C-alpha positions as semicolon CSV with decimal commas, in nm:
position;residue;x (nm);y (nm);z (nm)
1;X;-1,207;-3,033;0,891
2;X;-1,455;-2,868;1,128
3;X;-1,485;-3,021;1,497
4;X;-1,852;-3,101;1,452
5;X;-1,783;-3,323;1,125
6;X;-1,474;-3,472;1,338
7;X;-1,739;-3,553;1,672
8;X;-1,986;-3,660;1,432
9;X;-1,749;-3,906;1,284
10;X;-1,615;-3,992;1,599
11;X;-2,020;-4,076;1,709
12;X;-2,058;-4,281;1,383
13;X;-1,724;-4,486;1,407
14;X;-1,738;-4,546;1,824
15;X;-2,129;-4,659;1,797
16;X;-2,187;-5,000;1,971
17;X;-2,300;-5,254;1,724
18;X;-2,619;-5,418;1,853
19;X;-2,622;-5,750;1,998
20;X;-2,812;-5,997;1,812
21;X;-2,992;-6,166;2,124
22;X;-3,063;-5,807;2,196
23;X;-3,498;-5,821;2,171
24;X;-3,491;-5,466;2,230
25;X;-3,315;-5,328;1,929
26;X;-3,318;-4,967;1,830
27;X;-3,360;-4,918;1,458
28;X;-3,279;-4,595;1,266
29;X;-3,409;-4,582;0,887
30;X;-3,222;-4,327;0,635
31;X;-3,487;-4,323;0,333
32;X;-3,246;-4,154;0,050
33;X;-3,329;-3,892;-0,229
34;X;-3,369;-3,998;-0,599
35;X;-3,681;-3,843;-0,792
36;X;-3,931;-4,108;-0,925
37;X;-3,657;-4,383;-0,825
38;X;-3,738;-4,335;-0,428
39;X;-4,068;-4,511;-0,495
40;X;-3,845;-4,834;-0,463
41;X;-3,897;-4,744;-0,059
42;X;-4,223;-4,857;-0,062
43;X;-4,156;-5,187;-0,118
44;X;-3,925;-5,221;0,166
45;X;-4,127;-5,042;0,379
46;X;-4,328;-5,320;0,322
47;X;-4,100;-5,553;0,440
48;X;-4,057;-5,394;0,759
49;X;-4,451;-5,420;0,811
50;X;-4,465;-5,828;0,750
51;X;-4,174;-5,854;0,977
52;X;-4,354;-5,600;1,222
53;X;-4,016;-5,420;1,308
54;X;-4,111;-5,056;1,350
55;X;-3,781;-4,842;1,348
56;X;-3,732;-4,552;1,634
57;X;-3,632;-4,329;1,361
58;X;-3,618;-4,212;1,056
59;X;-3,411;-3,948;0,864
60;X;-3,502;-3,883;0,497
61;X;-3,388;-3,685;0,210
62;X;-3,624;-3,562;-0,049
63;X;-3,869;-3,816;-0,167
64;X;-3,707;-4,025;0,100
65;X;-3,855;-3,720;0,338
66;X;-4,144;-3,745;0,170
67;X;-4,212;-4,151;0,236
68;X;-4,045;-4,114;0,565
69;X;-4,296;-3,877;0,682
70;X;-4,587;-4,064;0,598
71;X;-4,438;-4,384;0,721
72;X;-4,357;-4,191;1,028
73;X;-4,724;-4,044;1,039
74;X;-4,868;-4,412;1,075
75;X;-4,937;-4,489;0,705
76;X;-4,863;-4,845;0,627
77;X;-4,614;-4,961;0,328
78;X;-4,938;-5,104;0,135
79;X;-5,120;-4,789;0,187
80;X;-4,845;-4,603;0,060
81;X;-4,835;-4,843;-0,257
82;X;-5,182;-4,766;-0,363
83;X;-5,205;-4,422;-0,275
84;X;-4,934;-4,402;-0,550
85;X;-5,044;-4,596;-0,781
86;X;-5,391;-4,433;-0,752
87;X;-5,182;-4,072;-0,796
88;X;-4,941;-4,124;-1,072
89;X;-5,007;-4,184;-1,443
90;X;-4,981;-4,526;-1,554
91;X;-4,789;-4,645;-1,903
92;X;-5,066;-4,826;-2,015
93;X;-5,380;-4,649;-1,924
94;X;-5,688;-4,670;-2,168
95;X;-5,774;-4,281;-2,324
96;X;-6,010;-4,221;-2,027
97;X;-5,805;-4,313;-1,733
98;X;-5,512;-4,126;-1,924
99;X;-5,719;-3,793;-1,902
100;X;-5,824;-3,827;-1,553
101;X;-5,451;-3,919;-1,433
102;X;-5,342;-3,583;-1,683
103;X;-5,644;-3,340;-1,497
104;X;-5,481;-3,483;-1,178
105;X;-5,135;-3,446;-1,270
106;X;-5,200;-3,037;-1,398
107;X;-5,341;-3,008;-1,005
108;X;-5,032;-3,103;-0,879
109;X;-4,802;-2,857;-1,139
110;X;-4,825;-2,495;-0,989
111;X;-4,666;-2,399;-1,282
112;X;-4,467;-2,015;-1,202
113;X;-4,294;-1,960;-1,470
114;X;-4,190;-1,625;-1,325
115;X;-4,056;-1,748;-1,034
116;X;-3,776;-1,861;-0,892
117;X;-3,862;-2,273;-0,920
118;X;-4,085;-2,385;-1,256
119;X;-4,311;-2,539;-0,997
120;X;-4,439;-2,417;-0,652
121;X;-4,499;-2,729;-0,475
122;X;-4,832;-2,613;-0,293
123;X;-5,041;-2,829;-0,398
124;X;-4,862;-3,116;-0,386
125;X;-4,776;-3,058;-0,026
126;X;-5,216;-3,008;0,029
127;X;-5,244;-3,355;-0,090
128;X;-4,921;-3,529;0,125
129;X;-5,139;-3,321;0,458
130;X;-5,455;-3,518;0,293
131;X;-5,248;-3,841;0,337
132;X;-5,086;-3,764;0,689
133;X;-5,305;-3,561;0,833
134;X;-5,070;-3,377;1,041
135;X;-4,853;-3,093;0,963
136;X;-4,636;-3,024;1,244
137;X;-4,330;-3,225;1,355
138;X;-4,447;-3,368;1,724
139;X;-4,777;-3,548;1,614
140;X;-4,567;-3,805;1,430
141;X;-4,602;-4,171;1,571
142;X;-4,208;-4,209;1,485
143;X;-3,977;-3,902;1,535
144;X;-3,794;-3,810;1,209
145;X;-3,534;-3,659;1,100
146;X;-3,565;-3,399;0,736
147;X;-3,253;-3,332;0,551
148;X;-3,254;-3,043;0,342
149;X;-2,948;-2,750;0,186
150;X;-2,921;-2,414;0,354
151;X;-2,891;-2,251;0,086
152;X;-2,683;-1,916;0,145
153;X;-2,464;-2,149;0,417
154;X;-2,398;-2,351;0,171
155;X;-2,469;-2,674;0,434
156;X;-2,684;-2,931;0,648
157;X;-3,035;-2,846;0,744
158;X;-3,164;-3,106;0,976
159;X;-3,505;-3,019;1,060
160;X;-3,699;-3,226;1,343
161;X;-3,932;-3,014;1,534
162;X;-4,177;-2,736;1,399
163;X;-4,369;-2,720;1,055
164;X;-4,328;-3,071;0,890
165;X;-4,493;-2,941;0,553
166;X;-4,227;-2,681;0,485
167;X;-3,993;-2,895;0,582
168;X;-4,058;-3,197;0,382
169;X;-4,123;-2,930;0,100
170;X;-3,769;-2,752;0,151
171;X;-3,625;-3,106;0,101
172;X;-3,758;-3,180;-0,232
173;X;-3,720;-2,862;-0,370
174;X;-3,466;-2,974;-0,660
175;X;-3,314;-2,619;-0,751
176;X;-3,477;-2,477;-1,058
177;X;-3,796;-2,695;-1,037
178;X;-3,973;-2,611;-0,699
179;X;-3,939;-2,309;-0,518
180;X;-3,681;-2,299;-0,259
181;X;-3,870;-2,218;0,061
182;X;-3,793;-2,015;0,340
183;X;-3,792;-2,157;0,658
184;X;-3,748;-1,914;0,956
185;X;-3,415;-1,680;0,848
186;X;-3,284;-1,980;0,587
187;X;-3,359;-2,037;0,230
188;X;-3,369;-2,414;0,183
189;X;-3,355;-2,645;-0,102
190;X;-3,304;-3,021;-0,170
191;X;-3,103;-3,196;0,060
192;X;-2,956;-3,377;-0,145
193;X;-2,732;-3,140;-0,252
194;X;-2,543;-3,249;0,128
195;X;-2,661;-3,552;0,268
196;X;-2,810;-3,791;-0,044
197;X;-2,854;-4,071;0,196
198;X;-2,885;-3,938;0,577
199;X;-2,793;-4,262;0,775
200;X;-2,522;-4,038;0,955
201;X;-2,730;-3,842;1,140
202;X;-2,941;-4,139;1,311
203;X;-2,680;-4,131;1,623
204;X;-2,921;-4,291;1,885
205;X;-2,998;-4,603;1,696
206;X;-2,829;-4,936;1,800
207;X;-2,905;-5,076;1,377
208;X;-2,879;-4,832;1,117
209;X;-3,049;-4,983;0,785
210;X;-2,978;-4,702;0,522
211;X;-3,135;-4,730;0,146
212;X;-2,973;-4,565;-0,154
213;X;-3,258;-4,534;-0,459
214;X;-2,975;-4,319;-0,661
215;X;-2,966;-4,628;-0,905
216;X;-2,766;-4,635;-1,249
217;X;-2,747;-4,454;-1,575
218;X;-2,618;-4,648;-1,847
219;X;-2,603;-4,512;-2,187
220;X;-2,838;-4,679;-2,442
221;X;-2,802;-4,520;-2,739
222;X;-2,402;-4,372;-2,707
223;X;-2,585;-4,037;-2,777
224;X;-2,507;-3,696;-2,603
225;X;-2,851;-3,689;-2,346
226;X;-3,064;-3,353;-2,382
227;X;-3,040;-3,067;-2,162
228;X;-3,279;-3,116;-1,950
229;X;-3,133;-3,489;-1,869
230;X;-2,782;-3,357;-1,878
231;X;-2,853;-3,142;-1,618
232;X;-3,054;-3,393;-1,390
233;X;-2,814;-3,659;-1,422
234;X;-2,516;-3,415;-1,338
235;X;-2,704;-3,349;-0,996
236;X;-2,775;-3,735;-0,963
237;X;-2,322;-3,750;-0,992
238;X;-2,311;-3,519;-0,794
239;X;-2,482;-3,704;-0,506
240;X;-2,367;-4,057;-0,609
241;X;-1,981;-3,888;-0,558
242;X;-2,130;-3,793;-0,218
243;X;-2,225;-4,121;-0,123
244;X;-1,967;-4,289;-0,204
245;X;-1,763;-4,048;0,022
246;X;-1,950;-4,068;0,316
247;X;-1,932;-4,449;0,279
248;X;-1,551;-4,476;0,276
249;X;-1,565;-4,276;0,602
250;X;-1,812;-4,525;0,753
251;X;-2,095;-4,721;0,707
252;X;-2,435;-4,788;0,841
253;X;-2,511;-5,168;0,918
254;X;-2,728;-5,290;0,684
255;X;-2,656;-5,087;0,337
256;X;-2,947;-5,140;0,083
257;X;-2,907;-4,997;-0,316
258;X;-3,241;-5,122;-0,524
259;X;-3,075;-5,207;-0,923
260;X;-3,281;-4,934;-1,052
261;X;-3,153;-4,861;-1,415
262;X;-3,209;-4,593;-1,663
263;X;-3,475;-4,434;-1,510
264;X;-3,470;-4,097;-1,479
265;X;-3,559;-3,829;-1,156
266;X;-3,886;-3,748;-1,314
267;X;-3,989;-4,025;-1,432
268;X;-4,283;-4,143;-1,223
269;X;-4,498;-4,310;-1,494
270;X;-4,273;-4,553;-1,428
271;X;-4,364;-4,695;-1,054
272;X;-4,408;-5,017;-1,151
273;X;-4,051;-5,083;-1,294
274;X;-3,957;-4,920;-0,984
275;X;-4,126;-5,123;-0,764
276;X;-4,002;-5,439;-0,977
277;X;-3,694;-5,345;-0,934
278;X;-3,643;-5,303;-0,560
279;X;-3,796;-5,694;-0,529
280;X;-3,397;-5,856;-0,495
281;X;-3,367;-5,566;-0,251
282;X;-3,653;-5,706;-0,074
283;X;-3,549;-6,018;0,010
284;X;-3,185;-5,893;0,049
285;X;-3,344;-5,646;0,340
286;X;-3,542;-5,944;0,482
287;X;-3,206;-6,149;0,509
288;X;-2,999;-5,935;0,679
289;X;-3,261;-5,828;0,918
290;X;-3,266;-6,229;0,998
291;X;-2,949;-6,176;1,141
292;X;-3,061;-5,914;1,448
293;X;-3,420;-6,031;1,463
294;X;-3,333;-6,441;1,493
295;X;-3,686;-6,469;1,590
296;X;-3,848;-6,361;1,262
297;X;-3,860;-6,624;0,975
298;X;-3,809;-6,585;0,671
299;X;-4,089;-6,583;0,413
300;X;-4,079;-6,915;0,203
């Protein structure tokens, strides 16, 4: 074991819990990878606006970099909520809105089939600088923390200062379906390929609220899946098995897992199951925050 995993678990294990009289508590948010299921953030982001608790950090992985860093930019849960549901195709659409959600969609693709990721991510990162309006590190109203794989190294990039865009792009870039980017003398790609759920790496926070959107796969049909799900849902094992690691090493203080089910990375048609499905989480988060804010009630 290396002596900077052994310090940093020695940081994680030896940090003071905060005092619940304490009006001055320092709260880190770890916004977790997970495809289409991280939309279950935005609800609790919400949360944290009614109760007007504004963390001192965040650390994100993937599409939890994604919401993190417009959460971090200023951009209010609610905001977030329609600016997705404006974005993303809906189930039921009538033939009209369908097409206009598709011509929007096709902006987004930056298909290269050539290349070394189906999809280039450019575009999509022109439209998340449309929403923050910033694209460098420092001009964020809440520092944050953006977890993404070295890729050669073969470990943890945690990226806080600089270009936020590449960044934030290097952390979503699920190998195979966006271009890994290169970011100084690294190649970078999804971070959750190391840290799934970052809440280890918010090491100046007295309350560490960390949410897990990996959700469930249950088989429906007792079928073999196809190859592309086989091969999304081995990644999504893959960073469940790391979870679960990190947690029986230690864990943050208020641990939050939406019961999102059978919905796959990609799968973003889908927002409002997601966001239905994070509502127990809700008032789960809401609770438990009652316990170091005594002064906030509860909603009735």
């Amino acid at each position: 074991m290396s002596v900077h995993l052994i310090d940093r678990i020695r940081n994680i294990l030896w940090r003071k819990k905060p005092d619940v009289k304490d009006e001055g508590i320092r709260l880190g948010l770890a916004l977790g990878g997970g495809g289409a299921r991280g939309l279950a953030h935005v609800p609790l982001l919400e949360v944290l606006d009614n109760l007007k608790i504004r963390p001192c950090c965040i650390a994100g992985t993937s599409i939890g970099a994604v919401l993190g860093a417009m959460y971090a930019s200023g951009v209010k849960g609610s905001e977030i909520r329609s600016l997705v549901q404006e974005t993303i195709i809906r189930k039921n659409a009538s033939p009209g809105e369908l097409l206009k959600d598709i011509k929007r969609l096709v902006q987004f693709m930056d298909i290269d089939f050539l290349g070394p990721g189906i999809f280039k991510g450019d575009s999509v990162m022109r439209y998340f600088y449309d929403a923050i309006h910033t694209d460098n590190f420092e001009d964020l109203e809440i520092p944050l923390k953006v977890v993404s794989t070295d890729f050669w190294a073969s470990e943890q990039a945690v990226l806080s200062s600089g270009n936020l865009l590449n960044a934030v792009k290097a952390s979503m870039g699920l190998p195979g379906l966006f271009t890994p980017v290169k970011y100084g003398e690294r190649i970078l790609i999804d971070g959750g390929g190391v840290n799934p759920v970052p809440f280890d790496i918010l090491d100046d926070c007295d309350l560490i609220v960390a949410v897990d959107v990996l959700g469930y796969a249950e088989s429906e049909s007792g079928k073999p899946p196809g190859a592309v799900k086989a091969v999304l849902e081995m990644f999504d094992i893959m960073q469940r098995s790391i979870v679960e690691t990190k947690l029986d090493i230690s864990q943050p203080d208020i641990y939050i897992k939406p019961d999102i089910r059978n919905i796959g990375m990609l799968e973003f048609h889908r927002v409002e199951e997601i966001f239905a499905s994070a509502e127990t989480s809700c008032t789960e988060l809401e609770e438990k925050l009652k316990e170091y804010y005594p002064e906030i009630p509860l909603s009735p």
